[in-house]
């Protein structure tokens, strides 16, 4: 056993039934960004998400589970892992769990984790790596869906540029379906991002209404790719658009003049990663 393991605190197990319990109040406060930032913490719902987070090395502070989970082998195993890692375990009533999650039919398990952001300076893309940079993304559903899509296509991560919605809000985390734990997320202001972009070793592509190039005509293979996607309402600002090597468009045939941000990002990512995505098994 290492010195660190000997010194690591052992967590506690408590039963909580009151909505006025200070522990419950502190966890509920994480619904607000102010308190998430103050505590550098966030919530994630669902047994699978909590297991995935632990498997991927995320620090768990508190595990909350409904009394109905007592005797469930998987829940008890996660509770034991939480205690061993120095986290607290709260067994709560359905009423308390609903209050914490703000849902009438909450998941049986909720975890409180320490936030983790990737330093932009440490991102050094290699051949074939794909990163997505989102400028001032506002909608937590869009951000969560993009993170989930980045995970699905095997891209490397997401860079949030400027004043964006919080990647650790309950709504964003829900929309990621657990991918928040698998996809590195970095944050930067526009100027630091543009300074970092100057050293990007591959193709920088952005979608833009003024783009004259069909996104399907570009060869994305064999090089790192940085995909820039603009704000939901305004698209890419001039300084970010000017930083792109190629400005691309997704052709449309109907009356709609634009695509939802998450959909457009998904379309682009599946094209960029086309050569790397194969169905398993023999061809029919």
Coordinates of N, CA and C in Angstrom, one line a residue, residues 5-167:
X5 N -2.2 6.1 -0.3 CA -3.3 5.3 0.0 C -3.5 5.1 1.6
X6 N -2.4 5.1 2.3 CA -2.5 5.0 3.8 C -3.1 6.3 4.3
X7 N -2.8 7.5 3.7 CA -3.3 8.7 4.2 C -4.7 9.1 3.7
X8 N -5.2 8.4 2.7 CA -6.4 8.8 2.1 C -7.6 8.6 3.1
X9 N -8.4 9.6 3.3 CA -9.5 9.5 4.3 C -10.6 8.4 3.8
X10 N -11.2 7.8 4.8 CA -12.3 6.9 4.5 C -13.6 7.6 4.6
X11 N -14.5 7.4 3.6 CA -15.7 8.1 3.6 C -16.7 7.6 4.7
X12 N -17.8 8.3 4.7 CA -18.9 7.9 5.7 C -20.1 7.5 5.0
X13 N -20.9 6.7 5.7 CA -22.3 6.3 5.2 C -23.3 6.9 6.2
X14 N -24.3 7.6 5.6 CA -25.3 8.2 6.5 C -26.7 7.9 5.8
X15 N -27.7 7.9 6.7 CA -29.1 7.8 6.2 C -29.7 9.2 6.4
X16 N -30.3 9.7 5.3 CA -30.9 11.1 5.4 C -32.3 11.1 4.9
X17 N -33.2 11.6 5.7 CA -34.6 11.6 5.3 C -35.2 13.0 5.3
X18 N -34.5 14.0 5.8 CA -35.0 15.4 5.9 C -34.5 16.3 4.8
X19 N -35.4 17.0 4.2 CA -35.1 18.0 3.1 C -34.3 19.1 3.7
X20 N -34.3 19.3 5.0 CA -33.6 20.5 5.6 C -32.2 20.1 6.1
X21 N -31.8 18.8 5.8 CA -30.5 18.4 6.2 C -29.4 19.2 5.5
X22 N -28.4 19.7 6.2 CA -27.4 20.6 5.6 C -26.7 19.9 4.4
X23 N -26.5 18.6 4.5 CA -25.8 17.9 3.4 C -26.7 18.0 2.1
X24 N -28.0 17.8 2.3 CA -29.0 17.9 1.2 C -29.0 19.3 0.6
X25 N -29.0 20.3 1.5 CA -29.0 21.7 1.0 C -27.8 22.0 0.2
X26 N -26.6 21.5 0.6 CA -25.4 21.8 -0.1 C -25.4 21.1 -1.5
X27 N -25.9 19.9 -1.6 CA -26.0 19.2 -2.8 C -27.0 19.9 -3.8
X28 N -28.2 20.3 -3.2 CA -29.2 21.0 -4.1 C -28.6 22.3 -4.6
X29 N -27.7 22.9 -3.8 CA -27.2 24.2 -4.3 C -26.3 24.1 -5.5
X30 N -25.9 22.9 -5.8 CA -25.1 22.6 -7.0 C -25.9 22.8 -8.3
X31 N -27.2 23.0 -8.2 CA -28.0 23.3 -9.3 C -27.7 24.7 -9.9
X32 N -27.0 25.6 -9.0 CA -26.7 26.9 -9.4 C -25.2 27.0 -9.7
X33 N -24.9 27.6 -10.8 CA -23.4 27.7 -11.3 C -22.6 28.4 -10.2
X34 N -23.1 29.3 -9.5 CA -22.3 30.0 -8.5 C -21.8 29.0 -7.5
X35 N -22.6 28.1 -7.0 CA -22.2 27.1 -6.0 C -21.3 26.0 -6.6
X36 N -21.6 25.7 -7.9 CA -20.7 24.7 -8.6 C -19.3 25.2 -8.7
X37 N -19.2 26.5 -9.0 CA -17.9 27.1 -9.2 C -17.2 27.2 -7.8
X38 N -17.9 27.6 -6.8 CA -17.4 27.8 -5.5 C -16.8 26.5 -4.9
X39 N -17.5 25.4 -5.2 CA -17.2 24.1 -4.7 C -16.4 23.2 -5.7
X40 N -16.3 23.7 -6.9 CA -15.6 23.0 -8.0 C -16.2 21.6 -8.1
X41 N -17.5 21.5 -8.1 CA -18.2 20.2 -8.0 C -19.4 20.3 -9.0
X42 N -20.0 19.1 -9.3 CA -21.2 19.0 -10.1 C -21.8 17.6 -9.8
X43 N -23.1 17.5 -10.3 CA -23.9 16.3 -10.1 C -24.0 15.6 -11.4
X44 N -24.1 14.2 -11.3 CA -24.4 13.4 -12.4 C -25.4 12.3 -11.9
X45 N -26.4 12.0 -12.7 CA -27.5 11.1 -12.3 C -27.3 9.7 -13.1
X46 N -27.6 8.7 -12.3 CA -27.6 7.4 -13.0 C -26.5 6.5 -12.5
X47 N -26.8 5.2 -12.3 CA -25.8 4.2 -11.8 C -24.7 4.0 -12.8
X48 N -25.1 3.9 -14.1 CA -24.1 3.6 -15.1 C -23.1 4.8 -15.3
X49 N -23.7 6.0 -15.2 CA -22.8 7.2 -15.3 C -21.8 7.3 -14.1
X50 N -22.3 6.9 -12.9 CA -21.4 7.0 -11.8 C -20.3 5.9 -11.9
X51 N -20.7 4.7 -12.3 CA -19.7 3.6 -12.5 C -18.7 4.0 -13.6
X52 N -19.2 4.6 -14.7 CA -18.3 5.0 -15.8 C -17.3 6.1 -15.3
X53 N -17.8 7.0 -14.5 CA -17.0 8.1 -13.9 C -15.9 7.5 -13.0
X54 N -16.2 6.6 -12.2 CA -15.3 6.0 -11.3 C -14.2 5.2 -12.1
X55 N -14.7 4.5 -13.1 CA -13.8 3.7 -13.9 C -12.8 4.6 -14.7
X56 N -13.2 5.8 -15.0 CA -12.4 6.7 -15.7 C -11.5 7.6 -14.8
X57 N -11.6 7.3 -13.5 CA -10.7 8.0 -12.6 C -11.2 9.4 -12.1
X58 N -12.5 9.7 -12.2 CA -13.0 10.9 -11.7 C -13.2 10.9 -10.2
X59 N -12.9 12.0 -9.5 CA -13.0 12.0 -8.0 C -14.5 12.2 -7.6
X60 N -15.0 11.2 -6.8 CA -16.4 11.3 -6.3 C -16.3 11.8 -4.9
X61 N -17.2 12.8 -4.6 CA -17.3 13.4 -3.3 C -18.4 12.8 -2.5
X62 N -19.6 12.6 -3.2 CA -20.7 12.1 -2.5 C -21.5 11.2 -3.4
X63 N -22.0 10.0 -2.9 CA -22.9 9.2 -3.6 C -24.2 9.2 -2.9
X64 N -25.3 9.5 -3.6 CA -26.6 9.6 -3.0 C -27.4 8.5 -3.7
X65 N -28.1 7.6 -2.9 CA -28.9 6.6 -3.5 C -30.2 6.4 -2.8
X66 N -31.3 6.0 -3.5 CA -32.6 5.8 -2.9 C -32.6 4.6 -2.0
X67 N -33.4 4.6 -1.0 CA -33.5 3.4 -0.2 C -33.9 2.1 -1.0
X68 N -34.6 2.3 -2.1 CA -34.9 1.2 -2.9 C -33.6 0.5 -3.5
X69 N -32.5 1.2 -3.4 CA -31.3 0.6 -3.9 C -30.6 -0.3 -2.9
X70 N -31.1 -0.3 -1.7 CA -30.4 -1.1 -0.6 C -30.6 -2.6 -1.0
X71 N -29.5 -3.3 -1.0 CA -29.6 -4.8 -1.4 C -29.2 -5.0 -2.9
X72 N -29.2 -3.9 -3.7 CA -28.8 -4.0 -5.0 C -27.3 -4.1 -5.1
X73 N -26.8 -5.2 -5.7 CA -25.4 -5.5 -5.6 C -24.5 -4.4 -6.3
X74 N -25.0 -3.9 -7.4 CA -24.3 -2.9 -8.2 C -24.2 -1.6 -7.4
X75 N -25.3 -1.2 -6.7 CA -25.3 0.0 -5.9 C -24.4 -0.1 -4.7
X76 N -24.5 -1.3 -4.1 CA -23.6 -1.5 -2.9 C -22.2 -1.5 -3.3
X77 N -21.8 -2.0 -4.5 CA -20.5 -2.0 -4.9 C -20.0 -0.6 -5.1
X78 N -20.8 0.2 -5.8 CA -20.4 1.6 -6.0 C -20.3 2.4 -4.7
X79 N -21.2 2.0 -3.7 CA -21.1 2.7 -2.4 C -19.8 2.3 -1.7
X80 N -19.4 1.1 -1.9 CA -18.1 0.6 -1.3 C -16.9 1.3 -1.9
X81 N -17.0 1.5 -3.2 CA -15.9 2.2 -4.0 C -15.8 3.7 -3.5
X82 N -17.0 4.3 -3.3 CA -17.1 5.7 -2.9 C -16.4 5.9 -1.6
X83 N -16.8 5.0 -0.6 CA -16.2 5.1 0.8 C -14.7 4.9 0.7
X84 N -14.3 3.9 -0.1 CA -12.9 3.6 -0.2 C -12.1 4.8 -0.7
X85 N -12.8 5.5 -1.6 CA -12.1 6.7 -2.2 C -12.2 8.0 -1.4
X86 N -12.8 7.8 -0.2 CA -12.9 9.0 0.7 C -14.2 9.8 0.6
X87 N -15.1 9.3 -0.3 CA -16.4 10.0 -0.5 C -17.4 9.6 0.6
X88 N -18.5 10.4 0.7 CA -19.6 10.1 1.6 C -20.7 9.4 0.8
X89 N -21.4 8.6 1.5 CA -22.5 7.9 0.9 C -23.8 8.2 1.7
X90 N -24.8 8.7 1.0 CA -26.1 9.1 1.6 C -27.2 8.2 1.1
X91 N -27.8 7.5 2.0 CA -29.0 6.7 1.7 C -30.2 7.6 2.0
X92 N -31.0 8.0 1.0 CA -32.0 9.0 1.1 C -33.4 8.5 0.7
X93 N -34.4 9.2 1.1 CA -35.8 8.9 0.7 C -36.0 9.3 -0.7
X94 N -37.1 8.8 -1.3 CA -37.5 9.2 -2.7 C -37.7 10.7 -2.7
X95 N -38.3 11.2 -1.7 CA -38.7 12.6 -1.6 C -37.4 13.5 -1.6
X96 N -36.4 13.1 -0.9 CA -35.1 13.8 -0.9 C -34.4 13.7 -2.3
X97 N -34.5 12.5 -2.8 CA -33.8 12.3 -4.1 C -34.5 13.2 -5.2
X98 N -35.8 13.2 -5.2 CA -36.6 14.0 -6.2 C -36.2 15.5 -6.0
X99 N -36.1 15.9 -4.7 CA -35.7 17.3 -4.4 C -34.3 17.7 -5.0
X100 N -33.4 16.7 -4.8 CA -32.0 17.0 -5.3 C -32.0 17.1 -6.8
X101 N -32.7 16.1 -7.5 CA -32.6 16.1 -9.0 C -33.6 16.9 -9.7
X102 N -34.6 17.4 -8.9 CA -35.7 18.2 -9.5 C -36.5 17.4 -10.5
X103 N -36.7 16.1 -10.2 CA -37.4 15.2 -11.1 C -38.4 14.4 -10.2
X104 N -39.6 14.1 -10.8 CA -40.6 13.4 -10.1 C -40.2 11.9 -10.0
X105 N -39.6 11.4 -11.1 CA -39.1 10.0 -11.1 C -37.6 10.0 -11.3
X106 N -36.9 10.3 -10.2 CA -35.4 10.4 -10.4 C -34.7 9.0 -10.6
X107 N -33.5 9.1 -11.1 CA -32.6 7.9 -11.1 C -32.4 7.4 -9.7
X108 N -32.0 6.2 -9.6 CA -31.8 5.6 -8.2 C -30.5 6.1 -7.6
X109 N -29.6 6.6 -8.4 CA -28.3 7.0 -7.9 C -27.9 8.3 -8.5
X110 N -27.3 9.2 -7.6 CA -26.7 10.4 -8.0 C -25.3 10.5 -7.5
X111 N -24.4 11.0 -8.3 CA -23.0 11.2 -7.8 C -22.6 12.7 -7.8
X112 N -21.9 13.1 -6.8 CA -21.3 14.5 -6.8 C -19.8 14.3 -7.1
X113 N -19.3 15.0 -8.2 CA -17.9 14.8 -8.6 C -17.2 16.1 -8.6
X114 N -15.9 16.0 -8.5 CA -15.0 17.2 -8.7 C -14.9 17.6 -10.2
X115 N -15.1 18.8 -10.5 CA -15.0 19.3 -11.9 C -13.6 19.0 -12.4
X116 N -13.5 18.8 -13.7 CA -12.2 18.6 -14.4 C -12.2 19.3 -15.7
X117 N -11.3 20.2 -16.0 CA -11.1 20.9 -17.3 C -9.7 20.6 -17.8
X118 N -9.6 20.4 -19.1 CA -8.3 20.2 -19.7 C -7.6 21.6 -20.0
X119 N -6.4 21.8 -19.5 CA -5.7 23.0 -19.9 C -5.5 23.2 -21.4
X120 N -5.8 24.3 -21.9 CA -5.7 24.5 -23.4 C -4.2 24.3 -23.8
X121 N -3.3 24.8 -23.0 CA -1.9 24.7 -23.4 C -1.4 23.3 -23.5
X122 N -2.1 22.4 -22.8 CA -1.6 21.0 -22.9 C -2.2 20.2 -24.1
X123 N -3.1 20.8 -24.8 CA -3.6 20.1 -26.0 C -2.7 20.2 -27.2
X124 N -2.1 19.1 -27.5 CA -1.1 19.0 -28.6 C -1.6 18.0 -29.6
X125 N -2.4 18.4 -30.6 CA -3.1 17.4 -31.5 C -2.0 16.6 -32.3
X126 N -2.3 15.3 -32.5 CA -1.5 14.5 -33.3 C -2.2 14.2 -34.6
X127 N -1.6 13.4 -35.5 CA -2.2 13.0 -36.8 C -3.5 12.3 -36.6
X128 N -4.5 12.8 -37.2 CA -5.8 12.1 -37.1 C -6.7 12.6 -36.0
X129 N -6.2 13.4 -35.1 CA -7.0 13.9 -34.0 C -8.0 15.0 -34.5
X130 N -9.1 15.0 -33.9 CA -10.2 16.0 -34.2 C -10.6 16.7 -32.9
X131 N -10.6 18.0 -32.9 CA -11.1 18.8 -31.8 C -12.2 19.7 -32.3
X132 N -13.2 19.9 -31.5 CA -14.3 20.9 -31.8 C -14.2 22.1 -30.9
X133 N -14.2 23.3 -31.5 CA -14.2 24.5 -30.7 C -15.6 25.2 -30.9
X134 N -16.3 25.4 -29.8 CA -17.6 26.0 -29.8 C -17.5 27.4 -29.3
X135 N -18.0 28.4 -30.1 CA -17.9 29.8 -29.8 C -19.2 30.2 -29.1
X136 N -19.1 30.6 -27.8 CA -20.2 31.1 -27.0 C -21.5 30.3 -27.1
X137 N -21.4 29.0 -27.0 CA -22.5 28.1 -27.1 C -23.4 28.4 -25.9
X138 N -24.7 28.6 -26.1 CA -25.6 29.1 -25.0 C -26.5 28.0 -24.4
X139 N -26.9 27.0 -25.3 CA -27.9 26.0 -24.9 C -27.2 24.8 -24.3
X140 N -27.6 24.5 -23.0 CA -26.9 23.3 -22.4 C -27.2 22.0 -23.1
X141 N -28.4 21.9 -23.8 CA -28.8 20.7 -24.5 C -27.9 20.6 -25.8
X142 N -27.6 21.7 -26.4 CA -26.7 21.7 -27.6 C -25.3 21.2 -27.1
X143 N -24.8 21.8 -26.1 CA -23.4 21.5 -25.6 C -23.3 20.0 -25.2
X144 N -24.3 19.6 -24.5 CA -24.3 18.2 -24.1 C -24.4 17.2 -25.2
X145 N -25.2 17.6 -26.2 CA -25.3 16.7 -27.4 C -24.0 16.7 -28.2
X146 N -23.3 17.9 -28.3 CA -22.0 17.9 -29.0 C -21.0 17.1 -28.3
X147 N -20.9 17.2 -27.0 CA -20.0 16.3 -26.2 C -20.3 14.9 -26.4
X148 N -21.5 14.5 -26.4 CA -21.9 13.1 -26.7 C -21.5 12.7 -28.1
X149 N -21.7 13.5 -29.1 CA -21.4 13.2 -30.5 C -19.9 13.1 -30.7
X150 N -19.1 14.0 -30.0 CA -17.6 13.9 -30.1 C -17.2 12.6 -29.5
X151 N -17.8 12.1 -28.5 CA -17.5 10.8 -27.9 C -17.9 9.7 -28.9
X152 N -19.0 9.8 -29.5 CA -19.5 8.8 -30.4 C -18.6 8.6 -31.7
X153 N -18.1 9.7 -32.2 CA -17.3 9.5 -33.4 C -15.8 9.3 -33.1
X154 N -15.4 9.3 -31.8 CA -14.0 9.1 -31.5 C -13.2 10.4 -31.7
X155 N -13.8 11.6 -31.7 CA -13.0 12.8 -31.7 C -12.3 13.0 -30.3
X156 N -11.4 13.9 -30.2 CA -10.6 14.0 -29.0 C -11.2 14.9 -27.9
X157 N -11.9 16.0 -28.3 CA -12.4 16.8 -27.2 C -13.0 18.1 -27.7
X158 N -13.5 18.9 -26.7 CA -14.2 20.1 -27.0 C -13.5 21.3 -26.3
X159 N -13.4 22.4 -27.1 CA -12.9 23.6 -26.5 C -14.0 24.7 -26.5
X160 N -14.3 25.2 -25.3 CA -15.3 26.2 -25.2 C -14.7 27.6 -25.3
X161 N -15.1 28.4 -26.2 CA -14.5 29.7 -26.5 C -15.4 30.8 -26.0
X162 N -14.9 31.7 -25.2 CA -15.7 32.8 -24.8 C -16.7 32.5 -23.7
X163 N -17.8 33.3 -23.5 CA -18.8 33.1 -22.5 C -19.8 32.1 -22.9
X164 N -19.6 30.9 -22.4 CA -20.5 29.7 -22.8 C -21.3 29.2 -21.7
X165 N -22.3 28.4 -22.0 CA -23.0 27.7 -21.0 C -22.1 26.8 -20.2
X166 N -22.5 26.4 -19.0 CA -21.6 25.6 -18.1 C -21.6 24.1 -18.5
X167 N -20.5 23.5 -18.8 CA -20.4 22.1 -19.2 C -20.8 21.2 -18.0

